[in-house]
Short mmCIF file of C-alpha atoms in Angstrom, two decimals:
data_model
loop_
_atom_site.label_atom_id
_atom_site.label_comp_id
_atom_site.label_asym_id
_atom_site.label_seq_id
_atom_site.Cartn_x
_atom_site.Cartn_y
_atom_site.Cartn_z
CA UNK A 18 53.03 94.50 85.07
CA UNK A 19 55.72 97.15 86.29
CA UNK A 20 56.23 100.29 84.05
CA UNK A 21 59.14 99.80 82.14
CA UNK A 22 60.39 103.34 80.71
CA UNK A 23 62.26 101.05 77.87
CA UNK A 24 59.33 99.74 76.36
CA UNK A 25 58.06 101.49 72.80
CA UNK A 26 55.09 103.56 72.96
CA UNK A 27 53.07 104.08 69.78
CA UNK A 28 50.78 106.81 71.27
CA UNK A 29 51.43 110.04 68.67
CA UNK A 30 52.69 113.17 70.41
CA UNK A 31 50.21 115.75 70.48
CA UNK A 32 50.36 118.52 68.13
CA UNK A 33 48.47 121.75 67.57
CA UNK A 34 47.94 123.09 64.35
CA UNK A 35 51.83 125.05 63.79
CA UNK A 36 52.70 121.55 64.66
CA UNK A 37 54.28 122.55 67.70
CA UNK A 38 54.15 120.27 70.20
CA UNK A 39 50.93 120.57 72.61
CA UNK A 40 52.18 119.49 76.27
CA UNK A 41 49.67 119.11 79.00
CA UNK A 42 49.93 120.68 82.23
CA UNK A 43 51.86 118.25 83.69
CA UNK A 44 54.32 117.36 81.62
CA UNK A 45 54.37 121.24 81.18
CA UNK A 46 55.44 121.37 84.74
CA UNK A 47 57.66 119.01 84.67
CA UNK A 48 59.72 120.46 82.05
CA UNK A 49 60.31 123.62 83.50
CA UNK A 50 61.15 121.74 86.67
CA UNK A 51 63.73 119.97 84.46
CA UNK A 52 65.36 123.46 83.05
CA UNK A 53 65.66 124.64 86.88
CA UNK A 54 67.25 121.59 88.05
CA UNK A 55 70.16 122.00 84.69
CA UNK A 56 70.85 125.74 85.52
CA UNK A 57 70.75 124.92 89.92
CA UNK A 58 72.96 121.74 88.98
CA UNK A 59 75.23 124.03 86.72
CA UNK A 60 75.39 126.80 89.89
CA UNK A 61 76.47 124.02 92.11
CA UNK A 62 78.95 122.37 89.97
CA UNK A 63 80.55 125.34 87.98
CA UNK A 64 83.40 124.91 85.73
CA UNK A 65 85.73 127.38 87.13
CA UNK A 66 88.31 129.45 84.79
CA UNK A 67 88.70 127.80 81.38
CA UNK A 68 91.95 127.77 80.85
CA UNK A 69 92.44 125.42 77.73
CA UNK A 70 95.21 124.73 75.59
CA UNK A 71 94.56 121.46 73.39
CA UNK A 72 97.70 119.61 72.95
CA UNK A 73 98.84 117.77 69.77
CA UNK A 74 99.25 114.16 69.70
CA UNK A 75 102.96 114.64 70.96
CA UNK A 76 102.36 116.13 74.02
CA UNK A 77 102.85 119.86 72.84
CA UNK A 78 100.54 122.16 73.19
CA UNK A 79 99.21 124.51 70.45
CA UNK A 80 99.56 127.57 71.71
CA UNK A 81 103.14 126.91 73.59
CA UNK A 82 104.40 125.37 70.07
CA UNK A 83 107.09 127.25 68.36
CA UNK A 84 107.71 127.29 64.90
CA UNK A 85 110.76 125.72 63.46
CA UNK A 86 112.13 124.60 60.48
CA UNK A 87 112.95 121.28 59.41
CA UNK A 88 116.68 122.08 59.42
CA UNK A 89 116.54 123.37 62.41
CA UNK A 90 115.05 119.87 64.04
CA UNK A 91 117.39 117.88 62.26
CA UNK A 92 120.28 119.96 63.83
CA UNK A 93 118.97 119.54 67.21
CA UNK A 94 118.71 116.30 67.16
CA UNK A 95 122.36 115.73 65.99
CA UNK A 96 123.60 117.61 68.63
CA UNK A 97 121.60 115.56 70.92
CA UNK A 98 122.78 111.98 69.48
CA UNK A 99 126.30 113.40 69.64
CA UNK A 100 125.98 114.84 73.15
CA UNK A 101 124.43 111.30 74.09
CA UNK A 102 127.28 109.38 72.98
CA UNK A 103 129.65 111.59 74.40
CA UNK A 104 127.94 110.63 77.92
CA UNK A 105 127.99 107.46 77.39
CA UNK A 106 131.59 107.14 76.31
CA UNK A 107 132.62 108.71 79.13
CA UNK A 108 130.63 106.79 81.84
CA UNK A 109 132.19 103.21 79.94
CA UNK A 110 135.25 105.00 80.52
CA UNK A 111 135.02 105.54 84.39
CA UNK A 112 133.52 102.21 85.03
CA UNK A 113 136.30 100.46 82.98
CA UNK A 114 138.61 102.23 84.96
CA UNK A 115 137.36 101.77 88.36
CA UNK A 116 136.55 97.70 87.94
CA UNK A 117 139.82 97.02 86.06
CA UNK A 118 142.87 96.22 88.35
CA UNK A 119 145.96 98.80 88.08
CA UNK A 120 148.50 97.19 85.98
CA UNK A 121 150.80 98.29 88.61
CA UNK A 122 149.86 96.65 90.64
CA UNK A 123 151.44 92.85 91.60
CA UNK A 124 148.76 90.52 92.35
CA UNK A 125 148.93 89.47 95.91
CA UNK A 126 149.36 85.67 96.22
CA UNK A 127 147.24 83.94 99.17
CA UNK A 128 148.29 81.48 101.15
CA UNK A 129 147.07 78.10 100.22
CA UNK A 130 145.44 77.63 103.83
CA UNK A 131 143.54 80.96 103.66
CA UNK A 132 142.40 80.55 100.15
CA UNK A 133 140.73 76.98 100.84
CA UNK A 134 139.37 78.61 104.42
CA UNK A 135 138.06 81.40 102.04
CA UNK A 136 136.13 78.89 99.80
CA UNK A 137 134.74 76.52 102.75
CA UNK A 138 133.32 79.72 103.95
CA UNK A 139 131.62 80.59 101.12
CA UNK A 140 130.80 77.47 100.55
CA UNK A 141 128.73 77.58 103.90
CA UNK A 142 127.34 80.79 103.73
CA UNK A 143 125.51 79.26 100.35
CA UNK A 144 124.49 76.28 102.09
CA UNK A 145 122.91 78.24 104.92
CA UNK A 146 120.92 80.34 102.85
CA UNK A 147 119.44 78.01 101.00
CA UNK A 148 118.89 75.75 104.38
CA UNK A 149 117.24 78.71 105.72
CA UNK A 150 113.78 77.96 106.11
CA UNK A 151 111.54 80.89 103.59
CA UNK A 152 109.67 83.18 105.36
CA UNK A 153 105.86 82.74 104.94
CA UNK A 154 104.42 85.60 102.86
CA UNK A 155 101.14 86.63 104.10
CA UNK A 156 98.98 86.72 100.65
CA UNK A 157 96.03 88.94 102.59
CA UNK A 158 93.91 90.26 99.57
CA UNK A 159 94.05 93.91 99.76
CA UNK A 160 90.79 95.16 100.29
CA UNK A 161 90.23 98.76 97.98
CA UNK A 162 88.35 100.53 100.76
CA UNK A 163 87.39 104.57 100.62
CA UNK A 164 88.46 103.49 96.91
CA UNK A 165 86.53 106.39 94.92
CA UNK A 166 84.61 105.27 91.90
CA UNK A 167 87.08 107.52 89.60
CA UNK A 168 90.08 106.05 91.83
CA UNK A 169 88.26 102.87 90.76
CA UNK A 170 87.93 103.51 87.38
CA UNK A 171 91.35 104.21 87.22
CA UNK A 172 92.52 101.04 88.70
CA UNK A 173 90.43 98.90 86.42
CA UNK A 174 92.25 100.61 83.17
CA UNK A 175 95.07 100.18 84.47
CA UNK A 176 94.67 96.67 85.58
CA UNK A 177 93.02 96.51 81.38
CA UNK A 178 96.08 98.68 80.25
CA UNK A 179 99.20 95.92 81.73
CA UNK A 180 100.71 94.09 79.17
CA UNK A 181 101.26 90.53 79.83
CA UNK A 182 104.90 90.50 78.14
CA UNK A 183 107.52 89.40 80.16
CA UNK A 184 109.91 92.20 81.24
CA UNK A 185 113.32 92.38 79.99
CA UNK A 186 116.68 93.70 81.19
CA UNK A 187 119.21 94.06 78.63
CA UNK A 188 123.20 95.25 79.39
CA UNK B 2 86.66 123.31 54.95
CA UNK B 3 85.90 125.92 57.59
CA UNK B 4 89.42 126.52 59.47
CA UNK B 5 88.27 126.08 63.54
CA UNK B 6 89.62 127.96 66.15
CA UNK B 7 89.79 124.96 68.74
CA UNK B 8 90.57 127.02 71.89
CA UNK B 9 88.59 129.89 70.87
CA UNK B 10 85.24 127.42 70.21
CA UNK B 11 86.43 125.61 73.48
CA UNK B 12 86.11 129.13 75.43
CA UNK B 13 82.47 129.93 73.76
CA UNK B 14 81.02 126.71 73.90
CA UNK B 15 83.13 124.56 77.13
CA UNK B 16 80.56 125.99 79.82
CA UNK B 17 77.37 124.42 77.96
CA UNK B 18 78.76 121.19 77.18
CA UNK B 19 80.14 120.68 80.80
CA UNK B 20 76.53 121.73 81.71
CA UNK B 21 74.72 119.03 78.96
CA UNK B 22 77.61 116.36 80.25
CA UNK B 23 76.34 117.36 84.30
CA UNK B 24 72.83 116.21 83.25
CA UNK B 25 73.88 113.15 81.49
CA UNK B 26 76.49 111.89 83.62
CA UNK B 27 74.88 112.75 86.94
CA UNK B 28 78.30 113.63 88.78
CA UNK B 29 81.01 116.46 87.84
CA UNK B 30 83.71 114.19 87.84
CA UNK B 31 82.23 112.46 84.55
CA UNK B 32 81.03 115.82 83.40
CA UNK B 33 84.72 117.08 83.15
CA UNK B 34 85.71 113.90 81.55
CA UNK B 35 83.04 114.23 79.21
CA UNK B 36 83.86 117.68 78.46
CA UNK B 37 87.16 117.19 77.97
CA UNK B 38 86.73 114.34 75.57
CA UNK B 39 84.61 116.07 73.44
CA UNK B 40 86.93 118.97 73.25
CA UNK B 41 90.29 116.21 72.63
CA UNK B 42 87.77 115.01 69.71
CA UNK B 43 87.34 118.57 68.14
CA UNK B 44 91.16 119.01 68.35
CA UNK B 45 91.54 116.18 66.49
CA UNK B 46 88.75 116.11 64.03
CA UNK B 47 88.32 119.70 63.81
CA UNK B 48 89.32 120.03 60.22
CA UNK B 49 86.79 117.61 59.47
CA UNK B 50 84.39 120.45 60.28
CA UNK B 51 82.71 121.46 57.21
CA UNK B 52 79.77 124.42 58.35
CA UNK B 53 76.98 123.07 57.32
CA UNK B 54 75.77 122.64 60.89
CA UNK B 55 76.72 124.92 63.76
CA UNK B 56 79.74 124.59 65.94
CA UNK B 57 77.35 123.81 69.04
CA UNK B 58 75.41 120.69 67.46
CA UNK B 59 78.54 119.35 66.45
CA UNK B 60 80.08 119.40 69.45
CA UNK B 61 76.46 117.92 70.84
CA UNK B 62 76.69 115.22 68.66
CA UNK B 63 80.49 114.37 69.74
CA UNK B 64 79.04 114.63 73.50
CA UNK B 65 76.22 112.30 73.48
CA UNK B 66 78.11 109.69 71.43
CA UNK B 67 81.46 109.87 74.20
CA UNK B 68 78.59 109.55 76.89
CA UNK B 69 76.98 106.46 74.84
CA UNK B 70 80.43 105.14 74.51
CA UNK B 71 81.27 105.42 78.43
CA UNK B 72 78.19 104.26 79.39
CA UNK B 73 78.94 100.89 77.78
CA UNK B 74 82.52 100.88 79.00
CA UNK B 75 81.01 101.56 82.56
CA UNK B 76 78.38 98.61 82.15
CA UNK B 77 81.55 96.64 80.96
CA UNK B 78 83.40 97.29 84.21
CA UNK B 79 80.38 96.95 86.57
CA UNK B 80 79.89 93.30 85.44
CA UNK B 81 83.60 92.80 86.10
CA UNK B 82 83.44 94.60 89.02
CA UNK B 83 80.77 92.55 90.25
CA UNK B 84 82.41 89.57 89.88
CA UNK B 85 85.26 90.78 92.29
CA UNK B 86 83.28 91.92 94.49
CA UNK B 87 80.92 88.82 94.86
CA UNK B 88 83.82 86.70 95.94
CA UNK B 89 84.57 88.98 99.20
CA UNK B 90 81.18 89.90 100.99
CA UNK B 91 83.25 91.66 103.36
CA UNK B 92 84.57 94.56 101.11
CA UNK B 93 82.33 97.76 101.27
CA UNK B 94 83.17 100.91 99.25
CA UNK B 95 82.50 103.92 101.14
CA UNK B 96 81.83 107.53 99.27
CA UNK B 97 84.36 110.31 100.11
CA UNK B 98 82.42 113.15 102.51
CA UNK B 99 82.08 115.53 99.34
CA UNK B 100 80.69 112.72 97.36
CA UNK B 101 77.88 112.47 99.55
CA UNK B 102 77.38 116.45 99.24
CA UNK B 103 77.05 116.23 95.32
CA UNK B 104 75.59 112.77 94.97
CA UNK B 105 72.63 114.17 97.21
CA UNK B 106 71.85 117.31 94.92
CA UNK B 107 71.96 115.14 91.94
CA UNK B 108 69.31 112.48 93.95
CA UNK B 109 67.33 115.67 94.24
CA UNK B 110 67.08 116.62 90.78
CA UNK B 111 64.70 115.45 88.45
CA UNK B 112 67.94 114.62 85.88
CA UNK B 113 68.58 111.95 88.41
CA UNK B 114 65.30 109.92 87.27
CA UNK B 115 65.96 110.83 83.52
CA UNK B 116 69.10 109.11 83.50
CA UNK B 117 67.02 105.55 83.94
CA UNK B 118 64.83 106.72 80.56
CA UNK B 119 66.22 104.98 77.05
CA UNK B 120 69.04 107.08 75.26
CA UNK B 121 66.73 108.77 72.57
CA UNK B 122 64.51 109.94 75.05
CA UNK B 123 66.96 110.70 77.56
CA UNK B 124 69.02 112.48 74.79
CA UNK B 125 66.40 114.26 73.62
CA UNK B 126 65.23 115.83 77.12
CA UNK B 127 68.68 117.07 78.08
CA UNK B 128 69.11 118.96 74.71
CA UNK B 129 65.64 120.59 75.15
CA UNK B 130 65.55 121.57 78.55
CA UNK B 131 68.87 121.80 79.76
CA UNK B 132 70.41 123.26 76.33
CA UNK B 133 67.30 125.26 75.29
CA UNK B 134 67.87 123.69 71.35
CA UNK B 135 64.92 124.18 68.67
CA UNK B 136 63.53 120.73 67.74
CA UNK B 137 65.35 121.23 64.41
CA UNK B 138 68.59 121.70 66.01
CA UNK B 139 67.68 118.47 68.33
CA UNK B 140 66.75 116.93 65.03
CA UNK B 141 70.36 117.50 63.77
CA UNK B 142 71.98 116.40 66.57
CA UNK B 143 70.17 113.29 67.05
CA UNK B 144 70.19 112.74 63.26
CA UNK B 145 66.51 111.84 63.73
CA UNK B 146 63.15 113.13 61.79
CA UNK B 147 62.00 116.18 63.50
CA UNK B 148 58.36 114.06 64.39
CA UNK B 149 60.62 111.49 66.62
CA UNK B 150 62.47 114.67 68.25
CA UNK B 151 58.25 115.40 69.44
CA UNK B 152 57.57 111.94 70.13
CA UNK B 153 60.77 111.01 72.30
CA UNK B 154 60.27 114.64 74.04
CA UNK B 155 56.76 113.46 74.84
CA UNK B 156 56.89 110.27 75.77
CA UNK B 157 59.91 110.51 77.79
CA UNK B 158 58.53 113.61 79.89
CA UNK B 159 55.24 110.90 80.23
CA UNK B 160 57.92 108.15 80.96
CA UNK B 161 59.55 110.44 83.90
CA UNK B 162 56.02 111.12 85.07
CA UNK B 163 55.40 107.33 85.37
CA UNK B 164 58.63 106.60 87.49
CA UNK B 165 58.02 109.84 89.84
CA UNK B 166 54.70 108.26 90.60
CA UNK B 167 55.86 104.91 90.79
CA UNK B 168 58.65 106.04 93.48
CA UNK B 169 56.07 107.92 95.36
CA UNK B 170 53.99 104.87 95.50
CA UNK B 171 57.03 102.68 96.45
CA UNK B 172 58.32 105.07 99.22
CA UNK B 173 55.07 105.05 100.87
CA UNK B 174 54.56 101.20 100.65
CA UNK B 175 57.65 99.74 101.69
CA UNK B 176 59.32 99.78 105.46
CA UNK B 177 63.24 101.14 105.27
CA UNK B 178 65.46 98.07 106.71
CA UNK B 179 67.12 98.60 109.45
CA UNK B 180 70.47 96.72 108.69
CA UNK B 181 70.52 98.52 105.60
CA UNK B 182 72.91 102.08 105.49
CA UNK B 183 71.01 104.36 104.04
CA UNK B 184 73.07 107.80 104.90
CA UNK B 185 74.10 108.31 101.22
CA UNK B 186 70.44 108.14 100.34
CA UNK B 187 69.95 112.01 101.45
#
């Protein structure tokens, strides 16, 4: 029967009489082989300059925070709303006034000829596009080669992380 | 409640936890992960911290339980993964040039082998001889009797004796395929 490492051993660990545990030579060995691998794994992979500053929930970090009052947040956040409007007020503005005609302006009659011209052509132009045969789209499986297994492990959260809602454009 | 000084415990104590998370995880990508996890877990439950233990078995404790976690998550993923991958023989995922460079000193440490022992025994070797703890502290951390701290330190150095030999036995017996690619195997 192979070993399996997962199976429970009953044997009792060997103890001396402090009840420290009595390793033979072997196993001796191989523990101090163990704490030289750690510290030559640790040489090889170091961690570089710590330089660590937690961040709260929010995004800030603890150290960069500043302190402010509660009045103080409340005002800057009125100015922002207010500022915000303001923008958006005057964008509505400029795109009313650019898409509106000038009410100076007399509207230029066609002539009956050119205006049923106008709609024929249109009137082809939809019927060629949709005669136009669709192109094929090639639905070749990209394949994730040189894919890393962190690059991987991204990938697959993010594939877990989509939401299946249905996007949504509101005006 | 004992007021923590996150960055200032994150300065003493980063260096041996990215060391215990090396061991575990096997690669320093997951150790930094690891690391970092266990240090976004102190930030957040650090006023939880109430002294009776010390910082560093704490912080222990919040390691091997984020590495227990992962390792799931990972085994979760691999059995997707494997299910994409069986439908396209043809895709083969090749390891970056520095990969191969740190996968092969891992191969060539004994942590390498550990990391196919059970959790208690694997748990308990990396906090003894790669973090140096007394069998109390182990005890602690593992929230174990102090008598299965001995016995999973035993057996599991007897366990990693049995697969050495075993993979001795196996490289002498069986012939290396030829189709097979082998170069990552350093």
């Amino acid at each position: 029967m192979p070993f399996n490492p997962r199976i429970i051993q009953t044997e009792p660990a060997p103890l001396d009489d402090q009840g420290e545990l009595q390793l033979p030579d072997d196993l001796a060995a191989l523990a101090e082989q163990l704490s030289a691998d750690s510290q030559h794994l640790a040489d090889c992979f170091p961690v570089g300059a710590i330089n660590v500053a937690f961040r709260s929930a929010k995004g800030r970090a603890f150290a960069e925070r500043k302190p402010t009052t509660s009045h103080n947040r409340h005002r800057s956040r009125r100015v922002r709303y207010v500022l915000g409007g303001g923008l958006v007020t005057v964008a509505l503005s400029c795109a009313f006034l650019l898409l509106s005609p000038s009410p100076f302006a007399q509207p230029k009659a066609l002539p009956q000829a050119e205006s049923t011209s106008r709609s024929e052509d249109a009137k082809a132009i939809a019927v060629r596009a949709f005669s136009k045969p669709s192109q094929e789209v090639s639905f070749a499986p990209a394949l994730l080669d040189d894919v890393s297994r962190p690059e991987l492990e991204g990938l697959i959260d993010l594939w877990q992380s989509q939401s299946s809602e249905v996007a949504s454009v509101s005006f | 409640m004992e007021n923590l000084d996150i960055n200032a415990a994150a300065q003493e104590y980063f260096a041996r936890i990215h060391r215990a998370a090396l061991v575990l995880s096997g690669n320093p990508w997951d150790a930094d992960d690891l690391a970092q996890e266990t240090f976004l877990i102190l930030s957040r439950q650090g006023a939880q911290f109430e002294g009776r233990s010390s910082i560093y078995t704490w912080l222990y404790g919040i390691l091997l339980n984020v590495d227990r976690r992962q390792r799931r998550q990972f085994g979760m993923r691999r059995r997707k993964l494997r299910v994409l991958w069986d439908n396209d023989a043809t895709v083969q995922t090749v390891p970056a040039a520095d990969a191969k460079t740190e996968a092969s000193e891992w191969k060539r440490s004994l942590w390498a082998h550990v990391a196919q022992l059970p959790d208690g025994q694997r748990q308990a070797l990396v906090l003894r001889f790669s973090e140096n703890l007394r069998y109390e502290e182990i005890a602690e951390v593992l929230e174990c009797p102090l008598g299965t701290v001995k016995s999973r330190i035993f057996h599991g150095l007897g366990s990693l004796r049995r697969l050495l030999d075993l993979e001795g036995e196996e490289a002498r017996e069986l012939p290396a395929f030829p189709s097979e690619d082998i170069s990552h195997a350093v």
